[in-house]
XYZ file of C-alpha atoms in Angstrom:
611
model
C 47.725 -29.350 -57.199
C 45.317 -26.435 -57.836
C 43.019 -26.586 -60.927
C 41.295 -23.382 -61.954
C 37.490 -23.984 -61.669
C 35.776 -23.930 -65.075
C 32.812 -21.653 -65.684
C 30.684 -24.699 -66.499
C 31.508 -26.295 -63.109
C 30.547 -23.039 -61.386
C 27.253 -22.783 -63.265
C 26.393 -26.407 -62.521
C 27.222 -25.919 -58.843
C 25.190 -22.715 -58.707
C 22.173 -24.358 -60.368
C 22.407 -27.254 -57.926
C 22.600 -24.831 -54.978
C 19.559 -22.906 -56.264
C 17.658 -26.181 -56.671
C 18.592 -27.235 -53.132
C 17.614 -23.802 -51.786
C 14.292 -23.959 -53.631
C 13.711 -27.466 -52.348
C 14.715 -26.244 -48.871
C 12.267 -23.337 -49.070
C 9.567 -25.682 -50.340
C 10.292 -28.154 -47.571
C 10.311 -25.346 -44.993
C 6.915 -24.166 -46.296
C 5.628 -27.767 -46.244
C 6.933 -28.248 -42.701
C 5.300 -24.977 -41.652
C 2.005 -26.091 -43.258
C 2.186 -29.364 -41.341
C 2.829 -27.479 -38.092
C 0.128 -24.877 -38.782
C -2.401 -26.700 -40.995
C -4.731 -23.734 -41.667
C -2.018 -21.167 -42.324
C -2.117 -21.320 -46.146
C -5.886 -20.745 -46.140
C -5.420 -17.738 -43.852
C -2.615 -16.377 -46.061
C -5.006 -16.563 -49.018
C -7.628 -14.704 -46.975
C -5.070 -11.973 -46.182
C -4.190 -11.835 -49.889
C -7.804 -10.832 -50.639
C -7.797 -8.000 -48.071
C -7.292 -4.321 -48.816
C -4.701 -2.453 -46.734
C -7.579 -0.827 -44.819
C -9.004 -4.251 -43.931
C -5.596 -5.538 -42.811
C -4.996 -2.513 -40.588
C -8.520 -2.848 -39.152
C -7.788 -6.430 -38.039
C -5.140 -5.084 -35.641
C -7.620 -2.975 -33.626
C -9.805 -4.095 -30.721
C -12.293 -1.332 -29.973
C -14.983 -0.402 -27.453
C -18.435 0.494 -28.709
C -21.454 1.721 -26.739
C -24.754 -0.126 -26.654
C -26.574 -3.355 -25.830
C -27.282 -4.070 -29.511
C -25.040 -4.151 -32.598
C -27.568 -2.304 -34.761
C -30.102 -0.638 -32.450
C -28.478 0.799 -29.305
C -30.212 3.323 -27.059
C -30.129 6.990 -28.242
C -27.599 7.954 -25.535
C -25.250 5.212 -26.726
C -25.657 6.310 -30.356
C -24.642 9.819 -29.250
C -21.574 8.474 -27.382
C -20.510 6.438 -30.415
C -20.924 9.438 -32.735
C -18.936 11.655 -30.395
C -16.050 9.230 -29.779
C -15.830 7.213 -33.008
C -18.005 8.936 -35.623
C -20.310 5.928 -36.081
C -23.714 5.066 -34.589
C -23.301 1.440 -33.562
C -21.130 -1.677 -33.663
C -22.248 -2.692 -37.163
C -21.215 0.727 -38.550
C -17.915 0.569 -36.647
C -17.103 -2.774 -38.320
C -18.197 -1.637 -41.793
C -16.155 1.569 -41.531
C -12.962 0.370 -39.804
C -12.986 -3.458 -40.270
C -11.904 -3.841 -36.634
C -10.612 -7.278 -35.698
C -12.179 -7.267 -32.242
C -14.555 -5.535 -29.856
C -14.078 -5.289 -26.083
C -17.131 -5.296 -23.815
C -17.489 -3.003 -20.807
C -20.315 -2.649 -18.297
C -20.021 1.150 -18.524
C -20.451 0.945 -22.319
C -23.764 -0.859 -21.634
C -22.605 -4.028 -23.411
C -23.299 -6.429 -20.542
C -26.872 -6.112 -19.236
C -27.693 -9.823 -19.029
C -26.526 -13.110 -20.609
C -29.192 -13.336 -23.340
C -28.665 -9.703 -24.387
C -24.897 -10.294 -24.471
C -25.405 -13.331 -26.733
C -27.592 -11.261 -29.101
C -25.024 -8.440 -29.166
C -22.248 -10.940 -29.940
C -24.279 -12.481 -32.764
C -25.037 -9.028 -34.194
C -21.316 -8.191 -34.165
C -20.399 -11.467 -35.912
C -23.133 -10.916 -38.502
C -21.618 -7.497 -39.279
C -18.125 -9.014 -39.513
C -19.279 -11.644 -41.989
C -21.174 -9.048 -44.072
C -17.915 -7.273 -45.061
C -16.491 -7.601 -48.570
C -13.829 -9.832 -47.006
C -15.874 -11.706 -44.376
C -13.964 -12.146 -41.095
C -15.407 -13.040 -37.659
C -14.503 -10.782 -34.727
C -12.696 -11.663 -31.531
C -14.990 -10.372 -28.771
C -13.132 -9.855 -25.504
C -13.579 -8.495 -22.002
C -11.739 -8.063 -18.685
C -13.254 -10.959 -16.748
C -10.534 -11.672 -14.195
C -13.108 -12.469 -11.474
C -12.739 -11.130 -7.966
C -12.662 -7.333 -8.103
C -12.484 -7.051 -11.936
C -15.524 -8.502 -13.679
C -17.522 -6.991 -16.554
C -20.231 -9.680 -16.628
C -22.043 -10.095 -13.327
C -24.912 -12.203 -11.982
C -26.754 -14.236 -13.132
C -23.430 -15.411 -14.612
C -21.242 -17.235 -12.095
C -18.641 -15.063 -10.380
C -15.579 -16.918 -9.148
C -13.052 -15.939 -6.463
C -10.321 -13.662 -7.819
C -6.633 -14.439 -8.205
C -5.354 -13.706 -4.686
C -8.219 -15.688 -3.136
C -7.270 -18.654 -5.356
C -3.671 -18.035 -4.307
C -4.735 -18.322 -0.652
C -5.865 -21.887 -1.227
C -3.083 -22.535 -3.738
C -4.905 -25.350 -5.513
C -4.136 -25.755 -9.212
C -7.282 -27.871 -9.507
C -9.481 -25.078 -8.134
C -7.773 -22.475 -10.335
C -8.309 -24.670 -13.405
C -11.941 -25.456 -12.507
C -12.757 -21.790 -11.848
C -11.317 -20.839 -15.246
C -13.031 -23.696 -17.067
C -16.462 -22.777 -15.653
C -15.933 -19.033 -16.168
C -14.588 -19.582 -19.702
C -17.466 -21.841 -20.692
C -19.989 -19.229 -19.583
C -18.237 -16.432 -21.502
C -18.060 -18.588 -24.636
C -21.799 -19.289 -24.389
C -22.403 -15.514 -24.538
C -20.109 -15.114 -27.558
C -17.171 -13.631 -25.612
C -14.200 -15.609 -26.903
C -11.323 -13.933 -25.075
C -10.804 -12.903 -21.468
C -7.920 -10.600 -20.546
C -6.794 -12.972 -17.790
C -4.956 -14.455 -15.954
C -2.936 -11.720 -14.242
C 0.686 -12.953 -14.287
C 2.037 -10.077 -12.186
C 3.756 -11.062 -8.924
C 2.526 -8.660 -6.225
C 5.714 -8.080 -4.223
C 4.785 -4.488 -3.295
C 2.015 -4.077 -0.670
C 1.603 -0.449 -1.811
C 0.713 -1.518 -5.387
C -2.429 0.528 -6.163
C -3.493 -1.237 -9.364
C -2.632 -4.955 -9.047
C -2.860 -6.089 -5.393
C -5.508 -8.803 -5.071
C -5.638 -9.178 -8.878
C -2.356 -11.118 -8.488
C -2.175 -14.722 -7.236
C 0.480 -13.689 -4.711
C 4.080 -12.707 -4.032
C 5.823 -16.044 -4.688
C 6.824 -16.253 -8.394
C 6.681 -20.056 -8.524
C 3.270 -20.268 -6.839
C 1.933 -17.566 -9.189
C 3.413 -19.425 -12.183
C 1.629 -22.668 -11.233
C -1.773 -20.979 -10.907
C -1.318 -18.924 -14.098
C -0.605 -22.130 -16.055
C -3.642 -23.843 -14.479
C -5.937 -20.978 -15.463
C -4.595 -20.921 -19.024
C -5.444 -24.635 -19.273
C -8.910 -24.055 -17.781
C -9.915 -21.138 -19.988
C -8.456 -22.515 -23.200
C -9.917 -25.935 -22.402
C -13.306 -24.190 -22.403
C -12.575 -22.842 -25.883
C -11.744 -19.232 -25.112
C -8.563 -17.257 -25.535
C -6.524 -15.893 -22.647
C -4.064 -13.035 -22.126
C -1.289 -13.154 -19.532
C -0.746 -9.606 -18.279
C 0.977 -7.133 -17.832
C 4.310 -7.974 -19.508
C 7.102 -7.663 -18.416
C 5.519 -7.470 -14.921
C 3.445 -4.862 -13.032
C 3.791 -6.343 -9.537
C 6.364 -4.015 -7.963
C 4.978 -0.545 -8.513
C 3.336 2.160 -6.431
C 1.903 4.021 -9.460
C -1.321 3.074 -11.277
C -0.651 3.023 -15.044
C -4.224 4.253 -15.687
C -3.159 7.620 -14.246
C 0.642 7.772 -14.523
C 3.707 5.909 -15.739
C 5.081 3.361 -13.255
C 8.803 2.634 -13.152
C 9.977 -0.860 -12.192
C 13.430 -0.682 -10.622
C 14.214 -4.421 -10.676
C 17.583 -5.451 -12.117
C 17.570 -7.879 -15.035
C 18.469 -10.678 -12.605
C 15.536 -9.705 -10.336
C 13.242 -9.647 -13.369
C 14.316 -13.205 -14.259
C 13.737 -14.360 -10.672
C 10.610 -12.381 -9.702
C 8.673 -11.270 -12.778
C 9.488 -13.737 -15.563
C 8.420 -17.148 -14.102
C 4.620 -16.695 -14.529
C 5.050 -15.476 -18.124
C 7.356 -18.400 -18.904
C 4.755 -20.759 -17.396
C 1.957 -19.162 -19.431
C 3.967 -19.558 -22.650
C 4.777 -23.188 -21.791
C 1.032 -23.769 -21.207
C 0.276 -22.480 -24.735
C -1.103 -19.039 -23.838
C -3.028 -17.383 -26.689
C -1.947 -13.821 -26.068
C 0.251 -11.696 -23.834
C -0.806 -8.180 -22.783
C 1.802 -5.444 -22.454
C 2.218 -3.151 -19.458
C 2.413 0.632 -19.790
C 5.457 0.839 -17.525
C 9.122 1.781 -17.629
C 11.614 -1.008 -16.944
C 15.062 0.627 -17.304
C 17.023 -2.597 -16.704
C 15.317 -4.163 -19.746
C 15.162 -1.015 -21.889
C 16.905 2.210 -20.772
C 15.225 4.289 -23.538
C 12.496 5.780 -21.294
C 9.741 4.230 -23.437
C 6.956 2.190 -21.804
C 7.132 -1.573 -22.416
C 4.139 -1.323 -24.788
C 6.348 0.711 -27.160
C 9.651 -1.101 -26.495
C 11.223 -3.278 -29.185
C 13.952 -4.542 -26.795
C 11.238 -5.765 -24.392
C 8.555 -7.051 -26.789
C 10.702 -8.394 -29.607
C 14.048 -8.880 -27.865
C 12.799 -10.472 -24.650
C 9.237 -11.734 -25.195
C 9.640 -13.051 -28.747
C 13.348 -13.920 -28.939
C 14.427 -14.770 -25.398
C 11.176 -16.375 -24.193
C 10.364 -17.852 -27.620
C 6.779 -16.574 -27.638
C 5.012 -16.855 -31.021
C 1.422 -15.873 -30.160
C -0.491 -12.595 -30.210
C 0.847 -9.565 -28.325
C -1.945 -7.168 -27.320
C -1.454 -3.747 -25.744
C -3.138 -2.760 -22.523
C -5.771 -0.081 -23.208
C -4.264 2.748 -25.260
C -6.518 5.193 -23.417
C -4.431 4.846 -20.232
C -2.158 7.714 -19.169
C 0.867 5.405 -18.850
C 1.192 5.080 -22.625
C 0.050 8.595 -23.643
C 2.443 10.794 -21.668
C 5.342 10.870 -24.094
C 3.767 10.490 -27.563
C 0.556 11.640 -29.239
C -2.350 9.289 -29.956
C -1.287 9.182 -33.622
C 2.259 7.953 -32.783
C 1.447 5.394 -30.085
C -0.129 2.718 -32.359
C 2.650 3.027 -34.954
C 5.400 2.747 -32.315
C 3.613 -0.205 -30.691
C 3.505 -2.106 -34.002
C 7.154 -1.260 -34.674
C 8.003 -2.660 -31.211
C 6.333 -6.002 -31.982
C 2.673 -5.594 -30.924
C -0.074 -7.372 -32.926
C -3.292 -5.957 -31.446
C -3.993 -2.339 -30.504
C -6.551 -2.249 -27.698
C -9.120 0.481 -27.246
C -7.383 3.600 -28.623
C -8.952 6.794 -27.263
C -9.442 8.117 -30.820
C -9.884 5.289 -33.340
C -10.017 7.447 -36.523
C -6.692 9.075 -35.549
C -5.020 5.770 -34.630
C -6.318 3.855 -37.677
C -5.307 6.560 -40.135
C -1.897 6.929 -38.471
C -1.143 3.223 -39.084
C -2.346 3.490 -42.707
C -0.132 6.545 -43.250
C 2.849 4.796 -41.660
C 2.510 1.953 -44.193
C 2.025 4.334 -47.144
C 5.049 6.390 -46.030
C 7.201 3.288 -45.600
C 7.667 3.630 -41.828
C 5.913 0.265 -41.447
C 5.977 -2.340 -44.219
C 2.840 -4.091 -45.406
C 4.647 -7.381 -44.671
C 4.967 -6.307 -41.014
C 1.209 -5.618 -40.880
C 0.455 -8.994 -42.509
C 2.616 -10.792 -39.951
C 0.367 -9.479 -37.150
C -2.846 -10.050 -39.128
C -1.820 -13.698 -39.591
C -1.307 -14.108 -35.828
C -4.711 -12.526 -35.129
C -6.475 -14.737 -37.699
C -4.718 -17.855 -36.402
C -5.965 -17.050 -32.919
C -9.523 -16.708 -34.259
C -9.165 -19.997 -36.140
C -7.735 -21.773 -33.078
C -10.720 -20.654 -31.027
C -13.190 -21.908 -33.653
C -14.536 -18.554 -34.829
C -14.327 -19.359 -38.541
C -16.339 -22.560 -37.967
C -18.838 -21.389 -35.336
C -19.005 -17.613 -34.894
C -22.573 -17.590 -33.514
C -24.060 -18.620 -30.163
C -27.570 -19.708 -29.168
C -30.050 -18.902 -26.414
C -30.216 -22.625 -25.607
C -26.463 -22.526 -25.006
C -26.898 -19.600 -22.605
C -29.661 -21.425 -20.715
C -27.612 -24.616 -20.550
C -24.368 -22.979 -19.395
C -24.579 -19.567 -17.753
C -25.112 -19.373 -13.978
C -26.253 -22.978 -13.621
C -26.831 -24.402 -10.162
C -23.798 -26.693 -10.549
C -21.571 -23.699 -11.414
C -22.855 -21.606 -8.487
C -22.277 -24.499 -6.067
C -18.729 -24.950 -7.440
C -18.018 -21.224 -6.937
C -19.208 -21.393 -3.302
C -17.156 -24.533 -2.713
C -13.976 -22.983 -4.164
C -14.528 -19.720 -2.229
C -15.001 -21.712 0.972
C -11.387 -22.879 0.738
C -9.914 -19.364 0.381
C -10.926 -17.398 3.528
C -7.886 -16.773 5.729
C -8.096 -16.425 9.527
C -5.326 -14.131 10.844
C -6.431 -13.377 14.420
C -8.660 -15.351 16.799
C -8.290 -14.156 20.390
C -9.639 -16.188 23.311
C -12.548 -14.666 25.255
C -13.820 -16.301 28.433
C -11.706 -19.374 27.753
C -12.838 -19.977 24.160
C -11.797 -18.531 20.775
C -13.865 -15.624 19.408
C -14.634 -17.528 16.189
C -16.823 -19.238 15.448
C -19.419 -16.966 17.074
C -21.843 -18.893 19.226
C -25.355 -18.963 17.838
C -26.646 -19.857 21.317
C -25.218 -17.041 23.408
C -24.333 -14.450 20.753
C -26.996 -14.126 18.106
C -27.307 -10.342 17.879
C -24.709 -9.030 15.420
C -24.080 -5.598 13.901
C -22.299 -5.505 10.525
C -20.582 -2.176 9.767
C -17.948 -0.972 7.325
C -17.048 0.111 3.846
C -19.284 -0.697 0.898
C -17.371 -0.516 -2.375
C -19.643 -0.801 -5.418
C -20.422 -4.451 -6.036
C -18.588 -5.891 -9.050
C -21.115 -5.688 -11.866
C -24.378 -7.455 -11.252
C -23.647 -9.023 -7.851
C -25.874 -8.548 -4.809
C -23.904 -5.945 -2.876
C -23.426 -3.804 -0.915
C -21.060 -6.077 1.036
C -22.320 -5.125 4.529
C -25.863 -6.052 3.439
C -24.705 -9.340 1.838
C -22.734 -10.189 4.996
C -25.693 -9.392 7.291
C -28.043 -11.487 5.133
C -25.571 -14.389 5.052
C -25.190 -14.288 8.852
C -28.976 -14.171 9.241
C -29.189 -17.313 7.084
C -26.683 -18.911 9.498
C -29.008 -18.324 12.464
C -27.917 -14.873 13.691
C -29.918 -11.676 13.927
C -27.737 -9.320 11.884
C -28.219 -5.671 10.962
C -26.099 -3.763 8.389
C -24.806 -0.192 8.781
C -22.677 1.236 5.964
C -19.893 3.607 7.030
C -18.340 4.491 3.662
C -17.716 3.663 0.006
C -14.566 2.784 -1.966
C -14.320 6.410 -3.102
C -14.828 7.630 0.452
C -13.838 4.806 2.829
C -12.912 7.072 5.760
C -15.874 7.473 8.147
C -16.536 10.863 9.738
C -16.586 11.294 13.566
C -20.410 11.467 13.343
C -20.564 8.167 11.425
C -18.223 6.522 13.949
C -20.407 7.788 16.821
C -23.561 6.342 15.245
C -21.795 2.973 14.665
C -20.702 2.906 18.335
C -24.276 3.694 19.444
C -25.648 0.927 17.192
C -23.095 -1.558 18.614
C -24.257 -0.996 22.201
C -25.707 -4.167 23.742
C -24.879 -6.395 20.726
C -23.233 -9.776 21.085
C -20.651 -9.010 18.382
C -19.724 -6.442 15.726
C -18.405 -7.483 12.320
C -16.491 -4.640 10.635
C -15.505 -4.675 6.957
C -12.431 -2.627 5.970
C -11.085 -1.589 2.586
C -7.392 -0.747 2.073
C -6.673 0.730 5.502
C -3.702 3.117 5.613
C -1.888 4.766 8.524
C -4.047 7.912 8.238
C -7.400 6.245 7.589
C -10.264 6.906 9.978
C -11.298 3.277 9.405
C -8.725 2.703 12.192
C -10.617 5.083 14.483
C -13.867 3.232 13.738
C -12.349 -0.133 14.731
C -10.694 1.320 17.880
C -13.955 2.981 18.957
C -15.953 -0.223 18.411
C -13.378 -2.284 20.350
C -13.623 0.212 23.238
C -17.329 -0.667 23.693
C -16.265 -4.094 25.000
C -18.347 -5.835 22.306
C -16.094 -8.387 20.494
C -15.005 -6.995 17.099
C -14.627 -9.425 14.186
C -12.653 -7.765 11.395
C -13.041 -8.704 7.703
C -10.535 -7.250 5.192
C -12.600 -7.224 1.991
C -9.801 -6.212 -0.389
C -6.101 -6.206 0.491
C -5.087 -8.523 3.337
C -2.649 -5.898 4.668
C -5.340 -4.019 6.678
C -4.833 -5.972 9.918
C -1.373 -4.396 10.407
C -3.029 -1.021 11.036
C -5.780 -2.152 13.441
C -5.855 -2.484 17.231
C -8.299 -4.254 19.503
C -9.892 -6.751 17.107
C -10.887 -10.084 18.638
C -10.727 -11.904 15.288
C -9.636 -11.024 11.754
C -10.392 -12.580 8.374
C -9.092 -11.833 4.864
C -11.453 -12.468 1.912
C -9.374 -10.834 -0.909
C -12.497 -9.380 -2.564
C -16.006 -8.237 -1.781
C -17.920 -10.330 -4.314
C -20.924 -12.142 -2.845
C -19.218 -15.521 -3.158
C -16.301 -14.411 -0.929
C -18.511 -12.520 1.549
C -20.761 -15.576 1.981
C -17.682 -17.769 2.509
C -16.523 -15.413 5.296
C -19.970 -15.578 6.909
C -19.759 -19.388 6.964
C -16.383 -19.148 8.761
C -17.803 -16.658 11.304
C -20.706 -19.053 11.946
C -18.465 -22.123 12.176
C -19.982 -23.810 9.106
C -16.639 -23.774 7.258
C -13.093 -24.253 8.506
C -10.849 -21.352 7.384
C -8.255 -23.183 5.262
C -6.840 -20.169 3.360
C -3.174 -19.253 3.849
C -1.670 -15.831 3.087
C -0.259 -15.785 -0.481
C 1.533 -12.494 0.338
C 3.315 -11.401 3.519
C 1.650 -8.763 5.704
C 4.314 -6.222 6.748
C 4.264 -4.453 10.091
C 2.735 -0.962 9.979
C 5.666 0.428 12.020
C 8.447 -1.224 10.011
C 7.600 -2.347 6.457
C 10.799 -4.460 6.415
C 9.429 -6.565 9.266
C 6.772 -9.216 8.565
C 3.783 -9.284 10.874
C 2.481 -12.424 9.142
C 4.549 -14.418 6.612
C 3.434 -16.095 3.381
C 1.614 -19.305 4.296
C 0.245 -17.967 7.603
C -3.330 -18.792 8.544
C -4.996 -20.075 11.729
């Protein structure tokens, strides 16, 4: 039988429901506080901030100079021209930026003690604001071919070299040592590890920056590096989401398009990012690339809500900081102006805006978007909270400053340098080793074959290392008991030797016991091929060393032996010299396949190959 419900019953029920809801909200807040103990304190800090200070926290900016308050006159002029301030302290006072990124070309990274002083000056300026907040100082220290802080800091093998050995322990140790040294200099975030799976040999921007072409192997090493870096107290950034491995366009200069299907993305690109998230990664960096299967809108992933919110946040369950790749890159600037890019990135789900080309324009555009209602203040606060939680998790609120004793104790110590050599020694990959007179070419005999010429391309040494590579290789061979002379035949910008250069290399090779030739990204039309062919024609045994991509061997004829080092840092070049001299066994195995030059579908050497 149906009784009409009395008004009193309804009111009582409603009151009870409200009480339960309030209790539920209270319990949810309490549960959240238990899960994130410092969150309430950070919310109170945000509550004291002006809108300008909140917006500032979302920017990570470059600034010129070796000092936060007293940079060189040329750096003051660059800062005035690009940002309208004189130095880092003024940048922080004016724009309340949440972070600063160091570059060698911005003169931030002269030496470890100077870097520590610069970091302390930046933190002092951050804490002098009306709402004191420490800064997250970051840099691109991937190791291998991308390193902003060079010797006397320890430089480790890069990702593909680590992939060639495949050891999670080595990957973790390399990251722990590298992270500890950065932290000692006040750099509390490295934009590493690279989580891209390099399945395209023609990739012009990733290549050896990737651990390899096998998604599961890359995932294991990415997770190990996250543990190593974060175990050393510094933040990491898996990059470049949703995956930059299968492209033949460099996003610094154009907009790459990834043509993988969604199923291919899940199988090829997603595993390393999933592994990074499972390992507790601090931040994920976006890629300036089109991925039509994930978002058909023709917007780069950096500006894509379906990719950043729909896939990264909702499907992968990622709760940490999302940082853009540099906003100065062409890949993100082709479709929208520099005033629209930061607003669209925040609307898509980004938390940190990295290195906008024009900070006043970008900063004011975000402020205007909030004042006009395009972005809500709550949306800004959500990102500010993530940024502050990252700073808190990395200890910046407790210990923002570093000491010179810490630098002395940590940076470039003998134990670290020995570890780097040891790890590098396990990465060199031997691809060819022809027999000559009944014995393999390598190791070279120090008894009958001491006189060695080292020729080849000399890309600029990653910041602060010994370089050029031919000189480092000749010196390392001399240390191993050879008489070695270096002759440079090109640079990274101009790797193709002229006929005159080739002729002088051939003349210098005459009468030697062996020639070691370093190559750099050989292509079908490169005259590096002519150099190798001409040297082989002299009858002197040619030992080839690919100092960047391991694909070079497919284009070369007549070499007696061939090694892949995956980068031209001193630590890798010295490891190759030890293999040539027979001091080290070459235990590296290809982490990517080397396709045939005649038929890219055919593999000359498969993943896992190594003599």
